[in-house]
Short mmCIF file of C-alpha atoms and ligand atoms in Angstrom, two decimals:
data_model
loop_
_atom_site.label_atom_id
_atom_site.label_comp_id
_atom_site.label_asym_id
_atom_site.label_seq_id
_atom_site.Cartn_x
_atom_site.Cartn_y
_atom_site.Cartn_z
CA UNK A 142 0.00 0.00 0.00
CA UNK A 143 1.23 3.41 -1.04
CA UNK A 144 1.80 5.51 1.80
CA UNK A 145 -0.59 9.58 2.57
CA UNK A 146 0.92 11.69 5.43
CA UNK A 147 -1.84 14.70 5.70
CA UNK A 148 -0.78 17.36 7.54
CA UNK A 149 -3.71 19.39 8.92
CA UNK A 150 -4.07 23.00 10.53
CA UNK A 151 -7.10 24.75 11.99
CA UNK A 152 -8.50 25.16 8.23
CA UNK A 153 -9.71 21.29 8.56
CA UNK A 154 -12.00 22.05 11.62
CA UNK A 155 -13.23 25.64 10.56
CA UNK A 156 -16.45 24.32 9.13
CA UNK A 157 -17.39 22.09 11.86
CA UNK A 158 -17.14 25.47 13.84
CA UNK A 159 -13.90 25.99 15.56
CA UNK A 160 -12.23 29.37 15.13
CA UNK A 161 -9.00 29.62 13.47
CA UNK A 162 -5.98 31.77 14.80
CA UNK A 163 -5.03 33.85 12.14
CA UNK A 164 -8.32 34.49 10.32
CA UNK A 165 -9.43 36.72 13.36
CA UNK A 166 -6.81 39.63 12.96
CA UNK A 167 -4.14 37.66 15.67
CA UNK A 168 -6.52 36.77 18.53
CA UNK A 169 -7.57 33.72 19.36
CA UNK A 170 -11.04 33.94 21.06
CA UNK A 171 -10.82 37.78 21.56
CA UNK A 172 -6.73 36.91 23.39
CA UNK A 173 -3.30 37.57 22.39
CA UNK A 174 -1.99 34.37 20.95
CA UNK A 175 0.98 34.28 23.64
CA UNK A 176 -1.03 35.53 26.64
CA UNK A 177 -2.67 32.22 26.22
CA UNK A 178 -0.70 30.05 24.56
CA UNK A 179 2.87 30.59 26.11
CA UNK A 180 4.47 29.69 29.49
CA UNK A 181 5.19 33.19 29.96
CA UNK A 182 1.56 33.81 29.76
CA UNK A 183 0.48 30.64 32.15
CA UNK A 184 2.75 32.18 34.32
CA UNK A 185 1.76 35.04 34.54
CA UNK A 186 -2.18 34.43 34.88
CA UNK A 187 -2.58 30.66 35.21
CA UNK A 188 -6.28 30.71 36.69
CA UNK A 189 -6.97 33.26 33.01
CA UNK A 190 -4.91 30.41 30.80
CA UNK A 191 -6.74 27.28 32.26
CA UNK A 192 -10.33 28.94 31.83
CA UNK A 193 -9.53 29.67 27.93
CA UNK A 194 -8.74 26.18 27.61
CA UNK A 195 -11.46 24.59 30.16
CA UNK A 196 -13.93 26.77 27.48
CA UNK A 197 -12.28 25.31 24.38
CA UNK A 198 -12.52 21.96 25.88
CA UNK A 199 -16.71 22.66 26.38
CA UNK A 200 -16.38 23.95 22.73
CA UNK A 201 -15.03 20.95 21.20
CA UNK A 202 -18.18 18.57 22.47
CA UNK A 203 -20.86 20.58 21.02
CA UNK A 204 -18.94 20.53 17.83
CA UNK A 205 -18.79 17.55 15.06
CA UNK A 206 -16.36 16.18 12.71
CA UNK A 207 -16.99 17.34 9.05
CA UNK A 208 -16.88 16.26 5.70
CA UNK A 209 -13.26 16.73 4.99
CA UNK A 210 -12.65 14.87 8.32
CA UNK A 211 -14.31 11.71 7.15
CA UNK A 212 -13.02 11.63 3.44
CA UNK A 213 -9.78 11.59 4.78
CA UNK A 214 -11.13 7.88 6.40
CA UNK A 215 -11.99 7.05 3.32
CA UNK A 216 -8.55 6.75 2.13
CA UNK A 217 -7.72 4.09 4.42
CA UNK A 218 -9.11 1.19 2.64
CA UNK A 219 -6.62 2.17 -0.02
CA UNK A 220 -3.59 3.73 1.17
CA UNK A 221 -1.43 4.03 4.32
CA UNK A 222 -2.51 7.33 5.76
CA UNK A 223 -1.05 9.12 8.87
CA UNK A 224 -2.69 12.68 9.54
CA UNK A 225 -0.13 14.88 11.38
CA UNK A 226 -2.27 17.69 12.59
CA UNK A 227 -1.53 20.99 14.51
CA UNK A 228 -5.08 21.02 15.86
CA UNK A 229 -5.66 20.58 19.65
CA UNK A 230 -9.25 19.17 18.69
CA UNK A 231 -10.04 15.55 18.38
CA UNK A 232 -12.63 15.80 15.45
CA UNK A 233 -10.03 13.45 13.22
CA UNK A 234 -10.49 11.14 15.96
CA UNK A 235 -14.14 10.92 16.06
CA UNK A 236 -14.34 11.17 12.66
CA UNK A 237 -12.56 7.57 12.75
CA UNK A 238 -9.08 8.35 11.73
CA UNK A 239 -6.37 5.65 13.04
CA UNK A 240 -3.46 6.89 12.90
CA UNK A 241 -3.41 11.02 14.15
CA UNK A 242 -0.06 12.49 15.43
CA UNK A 243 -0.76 15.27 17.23
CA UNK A 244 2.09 17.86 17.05
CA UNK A 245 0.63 20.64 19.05
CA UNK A 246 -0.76 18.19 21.91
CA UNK A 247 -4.60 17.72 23.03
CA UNK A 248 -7.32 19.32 24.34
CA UNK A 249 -8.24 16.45 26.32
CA UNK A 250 -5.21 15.73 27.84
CA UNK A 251 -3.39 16.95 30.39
CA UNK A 252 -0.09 17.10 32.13
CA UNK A 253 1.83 17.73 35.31
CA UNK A 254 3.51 21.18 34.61
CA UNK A 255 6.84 19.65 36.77
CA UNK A 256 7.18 16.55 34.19
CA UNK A 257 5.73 16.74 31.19
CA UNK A 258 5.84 13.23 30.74
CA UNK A 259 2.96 12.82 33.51
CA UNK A 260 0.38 12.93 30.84
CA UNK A 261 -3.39 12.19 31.59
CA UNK A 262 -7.23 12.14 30.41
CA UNK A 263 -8.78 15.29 30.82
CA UNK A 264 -12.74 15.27 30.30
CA UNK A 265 -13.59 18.12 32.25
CA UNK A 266 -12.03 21.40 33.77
CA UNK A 267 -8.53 21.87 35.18
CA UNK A 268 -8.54 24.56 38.05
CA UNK A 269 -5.54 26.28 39.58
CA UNK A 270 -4.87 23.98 42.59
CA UNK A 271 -5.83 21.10 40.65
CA UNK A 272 -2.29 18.79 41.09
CA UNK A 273 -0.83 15.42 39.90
CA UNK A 274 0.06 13.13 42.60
CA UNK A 275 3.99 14.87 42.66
CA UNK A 276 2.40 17.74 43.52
CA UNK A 277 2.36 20.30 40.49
CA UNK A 278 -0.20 22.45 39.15
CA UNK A 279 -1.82 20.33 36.15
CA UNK A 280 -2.17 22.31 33.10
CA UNK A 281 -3.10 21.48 29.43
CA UNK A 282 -1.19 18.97 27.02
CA UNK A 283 -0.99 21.59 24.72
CA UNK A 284 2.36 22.76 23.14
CA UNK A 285 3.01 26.32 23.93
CA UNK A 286 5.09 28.49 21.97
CA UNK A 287 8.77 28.34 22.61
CA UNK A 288 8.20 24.97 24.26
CA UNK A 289 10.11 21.45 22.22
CA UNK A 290 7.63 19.36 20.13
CA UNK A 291 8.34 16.19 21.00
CA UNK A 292 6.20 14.47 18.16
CA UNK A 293 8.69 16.13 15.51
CA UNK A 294 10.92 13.12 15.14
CA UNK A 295 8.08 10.87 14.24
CA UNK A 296 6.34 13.31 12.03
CA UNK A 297 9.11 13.95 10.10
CA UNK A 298 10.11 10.14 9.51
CA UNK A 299 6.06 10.01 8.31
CA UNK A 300 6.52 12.90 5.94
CA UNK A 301 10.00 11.69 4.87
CA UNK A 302 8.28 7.93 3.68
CA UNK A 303 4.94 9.72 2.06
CA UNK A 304 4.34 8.53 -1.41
CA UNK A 305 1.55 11.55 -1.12
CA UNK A 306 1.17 14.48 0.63
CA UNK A 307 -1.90 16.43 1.39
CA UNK A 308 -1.44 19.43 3.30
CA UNK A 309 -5.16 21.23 4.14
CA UNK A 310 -5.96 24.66 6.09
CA UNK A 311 -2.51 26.02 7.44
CA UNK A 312 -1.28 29.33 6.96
CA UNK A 313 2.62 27.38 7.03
CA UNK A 314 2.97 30.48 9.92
CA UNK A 315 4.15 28.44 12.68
CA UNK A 316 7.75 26.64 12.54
CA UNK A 317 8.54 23.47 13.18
CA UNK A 318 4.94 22.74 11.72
CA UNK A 319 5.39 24.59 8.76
CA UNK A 320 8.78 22.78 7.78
CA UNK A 321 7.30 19.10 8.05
CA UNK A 322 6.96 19.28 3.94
CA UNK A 323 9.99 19.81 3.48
CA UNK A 324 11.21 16.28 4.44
CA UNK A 325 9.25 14.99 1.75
CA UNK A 326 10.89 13.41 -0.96
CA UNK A 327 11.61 15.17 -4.21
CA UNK A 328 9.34 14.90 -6.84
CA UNK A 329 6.07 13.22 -4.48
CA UNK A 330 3.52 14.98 -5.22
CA UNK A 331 1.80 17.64 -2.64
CA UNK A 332 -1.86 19.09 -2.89
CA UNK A 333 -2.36 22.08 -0.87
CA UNK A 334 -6.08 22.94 -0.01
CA UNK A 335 -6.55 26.08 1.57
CA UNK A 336 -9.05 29.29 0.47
CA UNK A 337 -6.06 31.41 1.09
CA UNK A 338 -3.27 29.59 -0.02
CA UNK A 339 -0.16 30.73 1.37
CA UNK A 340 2.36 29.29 -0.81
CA UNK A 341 2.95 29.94 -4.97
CA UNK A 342 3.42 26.82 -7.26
CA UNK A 343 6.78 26.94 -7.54
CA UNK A 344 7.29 26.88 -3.73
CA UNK A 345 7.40 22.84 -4.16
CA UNK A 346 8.51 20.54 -6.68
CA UNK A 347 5.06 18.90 -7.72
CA UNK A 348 2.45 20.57 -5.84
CA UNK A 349 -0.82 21.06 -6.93
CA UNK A 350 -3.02 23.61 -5.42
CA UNK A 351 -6.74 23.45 -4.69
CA UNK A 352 -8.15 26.94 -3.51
CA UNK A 353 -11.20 25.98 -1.91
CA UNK A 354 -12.15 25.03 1.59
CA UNK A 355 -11.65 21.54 3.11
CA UNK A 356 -15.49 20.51 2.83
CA UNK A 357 -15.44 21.96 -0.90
CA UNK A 358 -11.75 20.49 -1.68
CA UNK A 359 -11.26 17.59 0.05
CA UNK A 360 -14.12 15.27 -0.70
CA UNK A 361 -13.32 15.19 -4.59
CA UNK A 362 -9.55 15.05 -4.36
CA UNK A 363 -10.00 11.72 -2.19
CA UNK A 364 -11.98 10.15 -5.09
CA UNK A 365 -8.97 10.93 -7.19
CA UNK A 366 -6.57 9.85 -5.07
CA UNK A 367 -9.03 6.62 -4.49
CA UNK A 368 -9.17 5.73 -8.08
CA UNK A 369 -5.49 6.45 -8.67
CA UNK A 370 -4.91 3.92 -6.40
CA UNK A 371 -6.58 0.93 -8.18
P1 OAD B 154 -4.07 29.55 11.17
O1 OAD B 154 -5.23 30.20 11.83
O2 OAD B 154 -2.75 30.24 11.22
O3 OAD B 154 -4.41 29.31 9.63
C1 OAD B 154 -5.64 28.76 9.27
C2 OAD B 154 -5.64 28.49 7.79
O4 OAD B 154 -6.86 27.86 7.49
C3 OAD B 154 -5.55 29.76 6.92
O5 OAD B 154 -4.57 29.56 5.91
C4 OAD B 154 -6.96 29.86 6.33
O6 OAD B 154 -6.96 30.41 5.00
C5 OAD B 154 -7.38 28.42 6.31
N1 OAD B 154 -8.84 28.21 6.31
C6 OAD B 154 -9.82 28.99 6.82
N2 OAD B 154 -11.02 28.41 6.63
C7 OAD B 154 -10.79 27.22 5.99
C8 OAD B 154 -11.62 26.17 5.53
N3 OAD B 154 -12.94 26.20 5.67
N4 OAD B 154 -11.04 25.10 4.93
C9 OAD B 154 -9.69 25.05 4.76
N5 OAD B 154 -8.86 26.02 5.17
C10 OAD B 154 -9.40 27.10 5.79
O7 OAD B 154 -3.97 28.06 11.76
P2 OAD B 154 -2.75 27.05 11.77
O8 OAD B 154 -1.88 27.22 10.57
O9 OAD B 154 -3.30 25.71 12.04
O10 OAD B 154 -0.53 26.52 17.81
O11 OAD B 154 -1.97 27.56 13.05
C11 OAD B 154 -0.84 26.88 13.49
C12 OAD B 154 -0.70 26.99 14.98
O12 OAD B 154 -0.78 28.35 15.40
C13 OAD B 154 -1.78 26.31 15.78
O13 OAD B 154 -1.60 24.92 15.90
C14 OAD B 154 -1.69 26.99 17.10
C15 OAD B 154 -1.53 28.41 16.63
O14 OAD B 154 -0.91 29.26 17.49
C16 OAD B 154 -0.59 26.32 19.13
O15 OAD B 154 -1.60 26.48 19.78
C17 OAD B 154 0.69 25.86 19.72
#
């Protein structure tokens, strides 16, 4: 079986109702990204940082997987497909996607903020004195800016072995994310579906761009990709 690494951004999850970053002018729920998404910021307000992410957390179960979330199943029956995603959400997930490396961590996760291997289920709301049994603060598995991504190794191996990449609803903003493609092997070919593209066709050697939005794009291109495969 020929091998898909998708690499997804907050594009993919837009239409079943979760906000992107960038499309809101820099703030993320009416925040500064870093007041909420750095460990400067948790620092400074914790009790502020865990009740943007307890909120996203009661977002993400009154919202659904979408059509571009279950083509992308689809392709299993025919390829090898690992999804790489920088979303927090677990709509791949539910949408019945097997293999989903997530770069940027989980919303319903969480982790001791004194060893960030201490990593745990999180259904419901972390509050400041909440601690695991060493004694930390818990906070959310979620990968702040300026912290390592430990899922990097494995996602680059996955891009590095693609036969196919499909890249959908990333504005390619946020490094080491944005870099994954490039560990693809010359000459694979790479579909880019975004309504704002953010790279030109000659940024990659065989990239085809779709300019439409994942429900609208992603559907049809798995049909291709289906029949190319028999
Ligand atoms: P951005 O908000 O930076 O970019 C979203 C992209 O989705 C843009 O290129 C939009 O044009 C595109 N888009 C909007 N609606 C779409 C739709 N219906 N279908 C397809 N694409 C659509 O989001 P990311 O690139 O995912 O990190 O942001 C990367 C990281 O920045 C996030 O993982 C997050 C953030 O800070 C952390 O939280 C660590």
């Amino acid at each position: 079986m020929k091998k898909i690494t998708v690499l997804t951004g907050a594009g993919v999850s837009a239409e079943s109702g979760i906000n992107t970053f960038r499309d809101a002018g820099g703030l993320w729920e009416g925040h500064e990204v870093m007041e909420v998404a750095s460990p400067q910021g948790f620092a400074k307000n914790p009790a502020l940082v865990l009740d943007f992410y307890n909120q996203r957390r009661k977002q993400l179960k009154k919202v659904s997987p979408n059509r571009a979330h279950f083509a992308l199943v689809e392709l299993e029956d025919h390829y090898d497909v690992t999804i790489i995603t920088q979303n927090v959400d677990d709509l791949h997930e539910r949408a019945g996607s097997s293999n989903v490396i997530h770069l940027h961590g989980e919303l319903l996760k969480m982790r001791s903020s004194g060893n960030e291997r201490s990593i745990l289920d999180c259904e419901g709301d972390i509050m400041l004195g909440d601690l695991c049994e060493q004694g930390y603060q818990l906070r959310p598995h979620i990968v702040w800016f300026g912290e390592a991504v430990p899922l990097l190794e494995k996602a680059a191996e996955k891009t590095q072995s693609a036969h196919i990449v499909i890249i959908i609803g990333t504005s390619m903003q946020v490094y080491p994310a944005a870099s994954l493609v490039d560990y693809a092997q010359k000459g694979v070919p790479v579909y880019f579906i975004d309504p704002k593209p953010s790279v030109s066709k000659y940024d990659y050697d065989n990239l085809t761009i779709i300019p439409k939005t994942a429900v609208q794009g992603i559907p049809p291109l798995v049909l291709d990709l289906i029949a190319q495969s028999s």
